[in-house]
Short mmCIF file of C-alpha atoms and ligand atoms in Angstrom, two decimals:
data_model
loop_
_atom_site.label_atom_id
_atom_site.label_comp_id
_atom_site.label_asym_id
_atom_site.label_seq_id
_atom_site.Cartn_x
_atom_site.Cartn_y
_atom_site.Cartn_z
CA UNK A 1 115.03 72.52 99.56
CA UNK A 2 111.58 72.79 100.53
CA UNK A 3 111.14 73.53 103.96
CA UNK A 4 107.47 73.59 104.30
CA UNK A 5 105.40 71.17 102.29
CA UNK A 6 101.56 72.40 101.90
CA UNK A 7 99.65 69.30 100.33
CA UNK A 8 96.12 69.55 99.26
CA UNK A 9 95.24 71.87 101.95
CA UNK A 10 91.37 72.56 102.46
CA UNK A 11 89.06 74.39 105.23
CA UNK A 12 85.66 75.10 105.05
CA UNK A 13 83.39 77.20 107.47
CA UNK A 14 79.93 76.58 107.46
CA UNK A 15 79.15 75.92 103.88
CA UNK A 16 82.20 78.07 102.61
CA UNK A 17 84.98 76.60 101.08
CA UNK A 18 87.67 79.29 102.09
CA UNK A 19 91.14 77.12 101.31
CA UNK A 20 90.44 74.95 98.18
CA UNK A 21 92.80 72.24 97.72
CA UNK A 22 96.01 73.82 97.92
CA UNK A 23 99.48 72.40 97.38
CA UNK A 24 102.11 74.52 97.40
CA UNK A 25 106.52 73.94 98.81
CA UNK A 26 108.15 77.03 100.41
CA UNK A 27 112.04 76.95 100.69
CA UNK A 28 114.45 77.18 103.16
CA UNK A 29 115.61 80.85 103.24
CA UNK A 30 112.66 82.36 101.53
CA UNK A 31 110.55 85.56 101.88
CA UNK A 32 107.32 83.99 100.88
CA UNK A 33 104.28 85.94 100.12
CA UNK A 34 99.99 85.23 100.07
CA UNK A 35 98.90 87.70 98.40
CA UNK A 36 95.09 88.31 97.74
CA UNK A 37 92.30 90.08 98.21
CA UNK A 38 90.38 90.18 101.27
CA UNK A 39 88.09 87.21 102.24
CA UNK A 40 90.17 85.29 99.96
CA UNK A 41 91.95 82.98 102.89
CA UNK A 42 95.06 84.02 103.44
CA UNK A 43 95.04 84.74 106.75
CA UNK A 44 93.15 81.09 107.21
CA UNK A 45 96.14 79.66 105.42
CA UNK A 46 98.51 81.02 107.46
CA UNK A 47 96.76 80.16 110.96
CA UNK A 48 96.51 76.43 109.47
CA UNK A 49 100.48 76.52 109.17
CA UNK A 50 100.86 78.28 112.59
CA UNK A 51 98.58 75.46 114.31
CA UNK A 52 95.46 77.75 115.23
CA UNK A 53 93.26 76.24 112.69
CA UNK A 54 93.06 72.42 111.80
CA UNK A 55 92.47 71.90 107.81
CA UNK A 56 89.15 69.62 107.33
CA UNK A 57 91.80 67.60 104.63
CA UNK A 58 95.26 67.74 103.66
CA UNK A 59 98.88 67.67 105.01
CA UNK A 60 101.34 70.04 106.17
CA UNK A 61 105.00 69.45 106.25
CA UNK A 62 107.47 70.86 108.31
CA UNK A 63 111.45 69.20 107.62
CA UNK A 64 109.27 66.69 105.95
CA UNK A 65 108.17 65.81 109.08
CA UNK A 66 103.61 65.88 109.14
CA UNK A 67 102.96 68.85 111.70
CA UNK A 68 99.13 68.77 110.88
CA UNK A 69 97.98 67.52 114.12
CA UNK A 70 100.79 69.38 116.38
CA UNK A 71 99.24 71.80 118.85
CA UNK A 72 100.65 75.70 118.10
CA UNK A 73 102.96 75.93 121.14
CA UNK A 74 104.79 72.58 119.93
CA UNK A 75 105.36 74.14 115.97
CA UNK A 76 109.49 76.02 116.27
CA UNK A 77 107.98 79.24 114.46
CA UNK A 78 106.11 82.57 115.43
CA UNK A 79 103.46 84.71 114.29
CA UNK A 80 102.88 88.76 114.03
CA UNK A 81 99.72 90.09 113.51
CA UNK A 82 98.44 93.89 112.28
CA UNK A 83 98.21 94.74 116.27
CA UNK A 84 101.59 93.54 117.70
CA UNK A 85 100.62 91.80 120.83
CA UNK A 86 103.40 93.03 123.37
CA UNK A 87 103.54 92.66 127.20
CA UNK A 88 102.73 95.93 128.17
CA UNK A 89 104.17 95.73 131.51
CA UNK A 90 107.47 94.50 130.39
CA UNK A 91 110.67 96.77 128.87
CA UNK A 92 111.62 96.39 125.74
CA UNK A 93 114.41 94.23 126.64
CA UNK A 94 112.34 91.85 128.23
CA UNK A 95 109.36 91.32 125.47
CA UNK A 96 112.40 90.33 123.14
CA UNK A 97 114.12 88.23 126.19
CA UNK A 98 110.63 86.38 126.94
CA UNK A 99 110.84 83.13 125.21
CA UNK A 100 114.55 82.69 126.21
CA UNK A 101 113.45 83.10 129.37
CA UNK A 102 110.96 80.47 129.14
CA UNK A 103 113.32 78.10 127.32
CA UNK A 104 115.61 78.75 130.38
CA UNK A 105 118.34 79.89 128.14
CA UNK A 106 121.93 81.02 130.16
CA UNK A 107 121.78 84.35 131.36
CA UNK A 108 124.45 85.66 129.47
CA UNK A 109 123.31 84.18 126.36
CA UNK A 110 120.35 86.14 126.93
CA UNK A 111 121.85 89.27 127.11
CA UNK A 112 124.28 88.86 124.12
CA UNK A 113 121.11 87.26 121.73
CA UNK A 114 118.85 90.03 122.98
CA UNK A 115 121.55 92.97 122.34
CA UNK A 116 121.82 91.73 118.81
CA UNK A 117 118.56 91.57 117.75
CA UNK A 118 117.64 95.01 119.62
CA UNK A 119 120.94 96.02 117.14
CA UNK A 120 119.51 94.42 114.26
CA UNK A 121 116.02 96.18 114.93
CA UNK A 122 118.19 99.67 115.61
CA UNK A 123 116.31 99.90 119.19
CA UNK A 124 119.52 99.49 121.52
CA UNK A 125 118.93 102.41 123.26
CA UNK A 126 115.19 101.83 124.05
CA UNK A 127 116.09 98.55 125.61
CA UNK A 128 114.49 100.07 128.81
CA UNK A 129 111.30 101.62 127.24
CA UNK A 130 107.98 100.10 127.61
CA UNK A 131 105.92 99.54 124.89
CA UNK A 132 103.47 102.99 125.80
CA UNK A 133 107.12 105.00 125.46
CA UNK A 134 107.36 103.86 121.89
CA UNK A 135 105.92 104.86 118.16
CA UNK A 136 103.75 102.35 116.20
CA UNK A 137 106.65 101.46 113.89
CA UNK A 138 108.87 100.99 116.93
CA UNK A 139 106.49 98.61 118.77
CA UNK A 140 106.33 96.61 115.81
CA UNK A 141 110.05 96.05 115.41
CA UNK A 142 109.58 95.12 119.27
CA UNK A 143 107.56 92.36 118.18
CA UNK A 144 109.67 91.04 114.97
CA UNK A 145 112.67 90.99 117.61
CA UNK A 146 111.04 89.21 119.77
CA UNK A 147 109.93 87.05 117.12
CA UNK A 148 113.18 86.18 115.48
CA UNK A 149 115.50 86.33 118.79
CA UNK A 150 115.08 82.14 119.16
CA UNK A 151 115.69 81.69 115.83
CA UNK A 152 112.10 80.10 114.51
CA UNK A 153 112.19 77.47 111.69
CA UNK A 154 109.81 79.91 110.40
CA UNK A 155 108.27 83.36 111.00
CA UNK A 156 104.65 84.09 109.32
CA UNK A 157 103.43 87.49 109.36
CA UNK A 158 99.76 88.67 108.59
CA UNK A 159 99.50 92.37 107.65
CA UNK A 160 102.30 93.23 110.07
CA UNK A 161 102.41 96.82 108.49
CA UNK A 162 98.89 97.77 107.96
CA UNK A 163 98.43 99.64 110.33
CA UNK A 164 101.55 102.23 109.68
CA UNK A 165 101.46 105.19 107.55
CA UNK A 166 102.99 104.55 103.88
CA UNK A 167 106.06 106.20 104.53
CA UNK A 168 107.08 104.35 107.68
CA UNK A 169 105.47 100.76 105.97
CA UNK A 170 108.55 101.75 103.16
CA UNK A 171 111.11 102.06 105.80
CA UNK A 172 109.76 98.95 107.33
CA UNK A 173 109.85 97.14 103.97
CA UNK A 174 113.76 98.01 103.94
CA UNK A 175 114.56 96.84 107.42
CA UNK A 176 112.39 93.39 106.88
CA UNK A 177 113.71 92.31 103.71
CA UNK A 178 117.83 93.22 105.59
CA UNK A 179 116.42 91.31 108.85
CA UNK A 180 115.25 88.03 107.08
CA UNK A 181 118.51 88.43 104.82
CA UNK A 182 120.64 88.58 108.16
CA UNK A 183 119.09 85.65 110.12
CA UNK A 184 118.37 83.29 107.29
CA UNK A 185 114.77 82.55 108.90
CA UNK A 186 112.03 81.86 106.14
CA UNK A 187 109.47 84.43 106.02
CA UNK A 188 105.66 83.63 105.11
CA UNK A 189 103.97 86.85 104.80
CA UNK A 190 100.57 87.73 103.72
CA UNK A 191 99.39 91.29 102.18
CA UNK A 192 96.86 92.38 99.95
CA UNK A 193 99.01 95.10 98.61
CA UNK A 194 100.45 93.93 95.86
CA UNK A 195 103.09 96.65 95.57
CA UNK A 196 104.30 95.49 98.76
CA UNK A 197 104.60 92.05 97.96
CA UNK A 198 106.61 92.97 95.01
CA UNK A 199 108.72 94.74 96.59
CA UNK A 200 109.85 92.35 99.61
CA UNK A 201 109.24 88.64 98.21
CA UNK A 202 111.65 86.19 96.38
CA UNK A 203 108.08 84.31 95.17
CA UNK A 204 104.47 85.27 95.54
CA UNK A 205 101.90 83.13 95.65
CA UNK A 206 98.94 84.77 94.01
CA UNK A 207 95.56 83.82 95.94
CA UNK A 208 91.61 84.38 94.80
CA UNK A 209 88.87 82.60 95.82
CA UNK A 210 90.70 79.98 98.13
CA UNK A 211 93.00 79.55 95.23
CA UNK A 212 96.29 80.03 94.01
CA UNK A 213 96.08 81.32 90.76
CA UNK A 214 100.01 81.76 90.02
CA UNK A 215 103.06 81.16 91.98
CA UNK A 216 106.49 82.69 90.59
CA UNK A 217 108.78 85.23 91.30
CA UNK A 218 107.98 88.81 91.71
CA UNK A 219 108.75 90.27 87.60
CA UNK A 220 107.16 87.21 86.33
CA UNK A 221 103.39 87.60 87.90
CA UNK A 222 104.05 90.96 87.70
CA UNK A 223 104.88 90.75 84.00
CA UNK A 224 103.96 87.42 82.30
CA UNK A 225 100.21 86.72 84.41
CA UNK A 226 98.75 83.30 83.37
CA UNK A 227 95.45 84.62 84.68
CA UNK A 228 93.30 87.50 83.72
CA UNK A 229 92.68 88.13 87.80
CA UNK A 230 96.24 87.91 88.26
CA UNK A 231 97.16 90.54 85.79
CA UNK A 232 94.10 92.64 86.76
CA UNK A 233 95.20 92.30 91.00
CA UNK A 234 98.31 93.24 90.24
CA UNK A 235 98.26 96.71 89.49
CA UNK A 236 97.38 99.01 85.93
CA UNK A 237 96.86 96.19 83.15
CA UNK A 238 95.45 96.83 79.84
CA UNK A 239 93.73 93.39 79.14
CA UNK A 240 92.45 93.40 75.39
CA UNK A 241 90.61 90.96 74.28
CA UNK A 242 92.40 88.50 71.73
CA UNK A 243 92.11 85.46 69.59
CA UNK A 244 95.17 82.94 68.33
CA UNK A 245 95.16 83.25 64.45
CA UNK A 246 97.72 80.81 63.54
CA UNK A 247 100.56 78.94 65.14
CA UNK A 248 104.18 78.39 64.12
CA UNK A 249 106.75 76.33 66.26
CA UNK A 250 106.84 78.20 69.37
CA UNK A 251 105.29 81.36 68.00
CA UNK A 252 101.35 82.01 67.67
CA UNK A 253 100.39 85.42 65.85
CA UNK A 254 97.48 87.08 67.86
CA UNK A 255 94.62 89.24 66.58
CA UNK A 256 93.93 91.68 69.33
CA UNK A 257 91.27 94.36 69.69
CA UNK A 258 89.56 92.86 66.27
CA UNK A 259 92.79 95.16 64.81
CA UNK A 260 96.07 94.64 65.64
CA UNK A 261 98.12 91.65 64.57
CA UNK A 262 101.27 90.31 65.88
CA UNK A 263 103.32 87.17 66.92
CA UNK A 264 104.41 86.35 70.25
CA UNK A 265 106.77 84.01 71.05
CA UNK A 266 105.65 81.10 73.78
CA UNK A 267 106.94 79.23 76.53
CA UNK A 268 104.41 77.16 76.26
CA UNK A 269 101.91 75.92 73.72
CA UNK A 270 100.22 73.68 76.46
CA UNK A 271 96.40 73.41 74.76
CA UNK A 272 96.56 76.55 73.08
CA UNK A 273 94.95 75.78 69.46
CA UNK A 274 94.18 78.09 66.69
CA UNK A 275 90.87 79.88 67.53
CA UNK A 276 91.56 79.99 70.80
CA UNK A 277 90.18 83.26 72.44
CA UNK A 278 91.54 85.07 75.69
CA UNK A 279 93.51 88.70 76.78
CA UNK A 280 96.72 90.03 75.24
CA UNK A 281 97.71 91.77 78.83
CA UNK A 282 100.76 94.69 78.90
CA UNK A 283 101.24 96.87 81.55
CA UNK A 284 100.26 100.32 80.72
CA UNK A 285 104.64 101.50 81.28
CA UNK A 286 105.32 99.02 78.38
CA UNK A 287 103.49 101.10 75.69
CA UNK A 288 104.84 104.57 74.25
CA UNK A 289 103.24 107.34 72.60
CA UNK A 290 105.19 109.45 70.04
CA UNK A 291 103.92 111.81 67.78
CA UNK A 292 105.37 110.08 64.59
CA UNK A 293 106.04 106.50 64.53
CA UNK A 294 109.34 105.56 65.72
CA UNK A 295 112.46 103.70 63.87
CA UNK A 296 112.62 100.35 65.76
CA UNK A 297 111.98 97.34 63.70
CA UNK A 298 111.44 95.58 66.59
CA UNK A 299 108.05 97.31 67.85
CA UNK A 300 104.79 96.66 66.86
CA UNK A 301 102.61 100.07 66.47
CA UNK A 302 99.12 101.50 66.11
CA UNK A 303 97.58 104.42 65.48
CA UNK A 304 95.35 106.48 68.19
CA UNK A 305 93.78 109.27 69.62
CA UNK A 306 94.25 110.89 72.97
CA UNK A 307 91.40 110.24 75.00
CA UNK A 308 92.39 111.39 78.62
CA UNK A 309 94.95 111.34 80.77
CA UNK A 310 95.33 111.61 84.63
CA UNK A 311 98.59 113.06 86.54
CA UNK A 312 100.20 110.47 88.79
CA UNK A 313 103.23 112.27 90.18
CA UNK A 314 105.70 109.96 89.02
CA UNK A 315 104.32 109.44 85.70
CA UNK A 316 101.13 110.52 83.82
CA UNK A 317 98.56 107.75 82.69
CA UNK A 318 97.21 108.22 79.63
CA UNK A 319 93.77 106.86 77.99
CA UNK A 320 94.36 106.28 74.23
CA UNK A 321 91.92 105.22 71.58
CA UNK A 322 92.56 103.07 68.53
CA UNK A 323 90.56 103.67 65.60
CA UNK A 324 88.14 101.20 66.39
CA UNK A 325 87.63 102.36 69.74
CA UNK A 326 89.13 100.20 71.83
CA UNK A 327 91.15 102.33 75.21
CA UNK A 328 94.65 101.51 75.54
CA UNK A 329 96.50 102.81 78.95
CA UNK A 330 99.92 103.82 78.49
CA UNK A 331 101.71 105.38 81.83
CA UNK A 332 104.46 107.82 80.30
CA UNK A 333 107.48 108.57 82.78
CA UNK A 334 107.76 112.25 83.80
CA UNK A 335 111.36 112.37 83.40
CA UNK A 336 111.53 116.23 82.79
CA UNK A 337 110.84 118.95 85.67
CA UNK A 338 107.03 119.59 86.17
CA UNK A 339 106.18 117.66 83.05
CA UNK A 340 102.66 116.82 83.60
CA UNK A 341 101.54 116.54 79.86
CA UNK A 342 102.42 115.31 76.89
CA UNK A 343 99.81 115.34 74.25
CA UNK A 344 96.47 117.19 74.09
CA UNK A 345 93.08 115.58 74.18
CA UNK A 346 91.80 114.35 70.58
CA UNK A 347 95.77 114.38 69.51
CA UNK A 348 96.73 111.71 66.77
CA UNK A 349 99.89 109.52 68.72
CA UNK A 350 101.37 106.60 67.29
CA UNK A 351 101.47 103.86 69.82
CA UNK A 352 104.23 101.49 69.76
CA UNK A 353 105.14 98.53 71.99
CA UNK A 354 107.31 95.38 71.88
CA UNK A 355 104.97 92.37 71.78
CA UNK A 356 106.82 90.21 73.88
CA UNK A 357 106.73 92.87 76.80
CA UNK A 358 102.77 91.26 77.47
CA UNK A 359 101.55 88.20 77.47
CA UNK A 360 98.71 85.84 76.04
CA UNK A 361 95.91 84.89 78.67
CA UNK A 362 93.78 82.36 77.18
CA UNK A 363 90.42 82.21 78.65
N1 ADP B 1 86.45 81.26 112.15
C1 ADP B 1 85.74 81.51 111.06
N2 ADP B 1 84.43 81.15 110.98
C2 ADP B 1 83.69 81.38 109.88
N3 ADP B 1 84.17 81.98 108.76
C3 ADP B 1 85.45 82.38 108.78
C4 ADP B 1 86.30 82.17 109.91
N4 ADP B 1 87.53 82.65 109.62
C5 ADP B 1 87.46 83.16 108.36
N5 ADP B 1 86.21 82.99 107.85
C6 ADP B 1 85.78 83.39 106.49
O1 ADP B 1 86.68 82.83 105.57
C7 ADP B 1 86.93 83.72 104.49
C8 ADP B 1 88.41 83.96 104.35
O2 ADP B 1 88.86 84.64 105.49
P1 ADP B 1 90.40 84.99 105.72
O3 ADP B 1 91.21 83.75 105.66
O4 ADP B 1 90.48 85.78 106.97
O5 ADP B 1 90.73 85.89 104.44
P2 ADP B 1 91.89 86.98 104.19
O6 ADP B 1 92.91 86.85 105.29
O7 ADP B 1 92.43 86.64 102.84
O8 ADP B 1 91.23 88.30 104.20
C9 ADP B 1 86.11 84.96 104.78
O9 ADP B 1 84.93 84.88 104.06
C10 ADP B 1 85.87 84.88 106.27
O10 ADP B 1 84.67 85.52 106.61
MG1 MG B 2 93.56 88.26 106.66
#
C-alpha cells in the first residue's frame, strides 16, 4: 500500500524548472531511493516531502491524507542530511532522547526506547559521549537513532554517507539496510552513487533533468534500462547503436553495430515498429571473450580484436573491436590468483553473449 502519494509534483526557481511534473507512490515498508546526478532535484524533491519547500503545483499524500500545505514540524517523519546536525552540548543519550522529551514521553519509556535504539545503532556504551568524543561514522548513527527512536511515518535521508570514507559508507550500508529492516519505517533516500543505491534499495527511482526516467527494482534498471541515460548513469554500459529489422509475436530481430543480427524477446512491443532505430545496451560482465568460439547454442557471437584493456582489481575491462570497428567492453572476472590478463593487444577473441542479457533502447 502506498504510503506516500507524489502527484504531479513541480518547482521552479527563477526560470528553472528543477522538479518537472512528477508522480510517483512509495510503499509502506520501503527503502526508497532518488537517484541522480547532481543539480538534477533530488534533494528539492525530498525537502518538498519533508515540508521545507512548497511545490509551485501538485499534491503530496501522506496516509492519503494531502500534507502539501502542512508546515515541517506538523509532518510525523525526519530528515538527515550529509552534516548530521547534533546538539553538541548534549550526550549521546540525550540527542537520541530529545524528541521524547519534547513529546513528554514517560520517563521510563524513555530510557527503555532510547537503550534500544543506542542497541540497534551498537553505541550502548557511548551513551555518555558527546558528539566531539565520537568518529564521523559514529555521529552519524547518533543522528539515524535519534531519527528513528519516535518511530517516524517516514525517514528521508539526503547523502547521509557522503561524507565517510568508502569503507566505513559499506559498513554503514549494512547497518542501514538491518535498521530500516528492524523498525519497519519507510526510508526515502537520495544518492548519486548509483552503486549505493543498488546496493540498499527495494526500488530506485532514476532522476535526470527534474525527471524520472525509470522506476523499478534494483536488477531491473540495473539490467533492462528503458533509457539510454539510465543505462549510461548506471555504471559500465556498452550502448551500440541498433535498428529493429523485423518483428515476430513478441520477438523483434535487431541489427546492431551495422553487423550483428539477433532476436530479442520483448515485454513489450508498445510503438516499437520495424525501422525503428535506438541502443542494444549490455553491461560489459555479460559479454565473454574466448579464444575459440564456444559450444552454447544459446549465445550469440562475434568476432574481434583486442584493443585495450585496463586492470580493475576485481576484474579486468577489456576494449574489443569488431571487424567493422565498432568497441565492445567486456569486464572479465579475475577468478584466478594475480590474473590481470587475459589476451594480448591485437589478439583475435571470439565474443559471445546471450542476447536477452541486454536490452533494446529505442530512441
Ligand atoms: N533555493 C534555491 N534557489 C534557486 N535555485 C535552487 C534552489 N535550490 C536548488 N536550486 C537549483 O535547483 C537545481 C536542483 O538542485 P537540487 O535539488 O539541490 O539537486 P540535487 O540534490 O539533485 O543535486 C540546481 O540547479 C540548483 O542550483
Ligand atoms: Mg542534493
Amino acid at each position: 500500500m502506498a504510503i506516500l502519494e507524489i502527484q504531479n509534483v513541480t518547482k521552479v526557481f527563477e526560470d528553472n524548472l528543477v522538479v518537472d511534473n512528477i508522480s510517483l507512490n512509495i510503499n509502506q515498508g520501503e527503502f526508497f531511493t532518488l537517484l541522480g546526478p547532481s543539480g538534477c532535484g533530488k534533494t528539492t524533491l525530498l525537502r518538498m516531502i519533508a515540508g521545507f519547500t512548497r511545490p509551485d503545483s501538485g499534491k503530496i499524500l501522506l496516509d492519503g491524507i494531502d500534507i502539501t500545505d502542512l508546515p515541517p514540524e506538523k509532518r510525523p517523519l525526519h530528515t538527515i542530511f550529509q552534516s548530521y546536525a547534533l546538539f553538541p552540548h548534549m550526550s549521546v543519550f540525550d540527542n537520541v532522547a530529545f524528541s521524547l522529551k519534547m513529546a513528554k514521553w514517560d520517563k521510563s519509556k524513555i530510557v527503555s526506547q532510547v537503550a534500544e535504539l543506542l542497541d540497534d545503532v551498537k553505541l550502548t556504551k557511548f551513551a555518555k559521549r558527546y558528539p566531539h568524543e565520537l568518529s564521523g561514522g559514529q555521529r552519524q548513527r547518533v543522528a539515524i537513532a535519534r531519527a528513528l527512536v519516535d518511530r517516524p511515518r517516514l525517514l528521508l535521508l539526503d547523502e547521509p554517507l557522503s561524507a565517510l570514507d568508502a569503507r566505513l559508507r559499506g559498513h554503514m550500508h549494512v547497518e542501514l539496510v538491518k535498521l530500516q529492516e528492524e523498525t519497519g519505517v519507510t526510508f526515502i533516500y537520495v544518492t548519486h552513487d548509483q552503486s549505493e543505491a543498488l546496493a540498499l534499495s527495494s526500488r530506485i527511482a532514476v532522476m535526470n533533468l527534474g525527471n524520472v526516467e525509470q522506476l523499478d527494482k534494483p536488477q531491473e534498471v540495473y539490467s533492462k534500462p528503458n533509457t539510454y541515460f539510465v543505462a549510461d548513469f548506471l555504471g559500465k554500459c556498452n550502448l551500440l547503436p541498433a535498428k529493429v529489422i523485423a518483428i515476430k509475436a513478441n520477438r523483434i530481430t535487431l541489427c546492431v553495430a551495422d553487423i550483428l543480427e539477433f532476436e530479442l524477446e520483448m515485454d513489450s512491443l508498445n510503438n516499437i515498429t520495424v525501422g525503428q532505430s535506438g541502443w542494444y545496451s549490455i553491461r560489459p560482465e555479460k559479454v565473454k571473450a574466448k579464444r575459440r568460439e564456444p559450444e552454447d547454442a544459446e549465445l550469440f557471437f562475434a568476432k574481434a580484436i583486442v584493443h585495450g584493456y585496463y586492470y580493475y582489481g576485481e576484474g579486468t575491462l577489456y576494449i574489443f573491436m569488431l571487424e567493422n570497428g565498432t568497441k565492445v567492453q567486456a569486464m572479465l572476472a579475475n577468478y584466478k590468483t594475480e590474473q590481470a590478463s587475459f589476451f594480448e593487444d591485437n589478439a583475435q577473441v571470439m565474443l559471445s553473449f546471450d542476447p536477452q542479457a541486454g536490452s533494446f533502447i529505442a530512441r
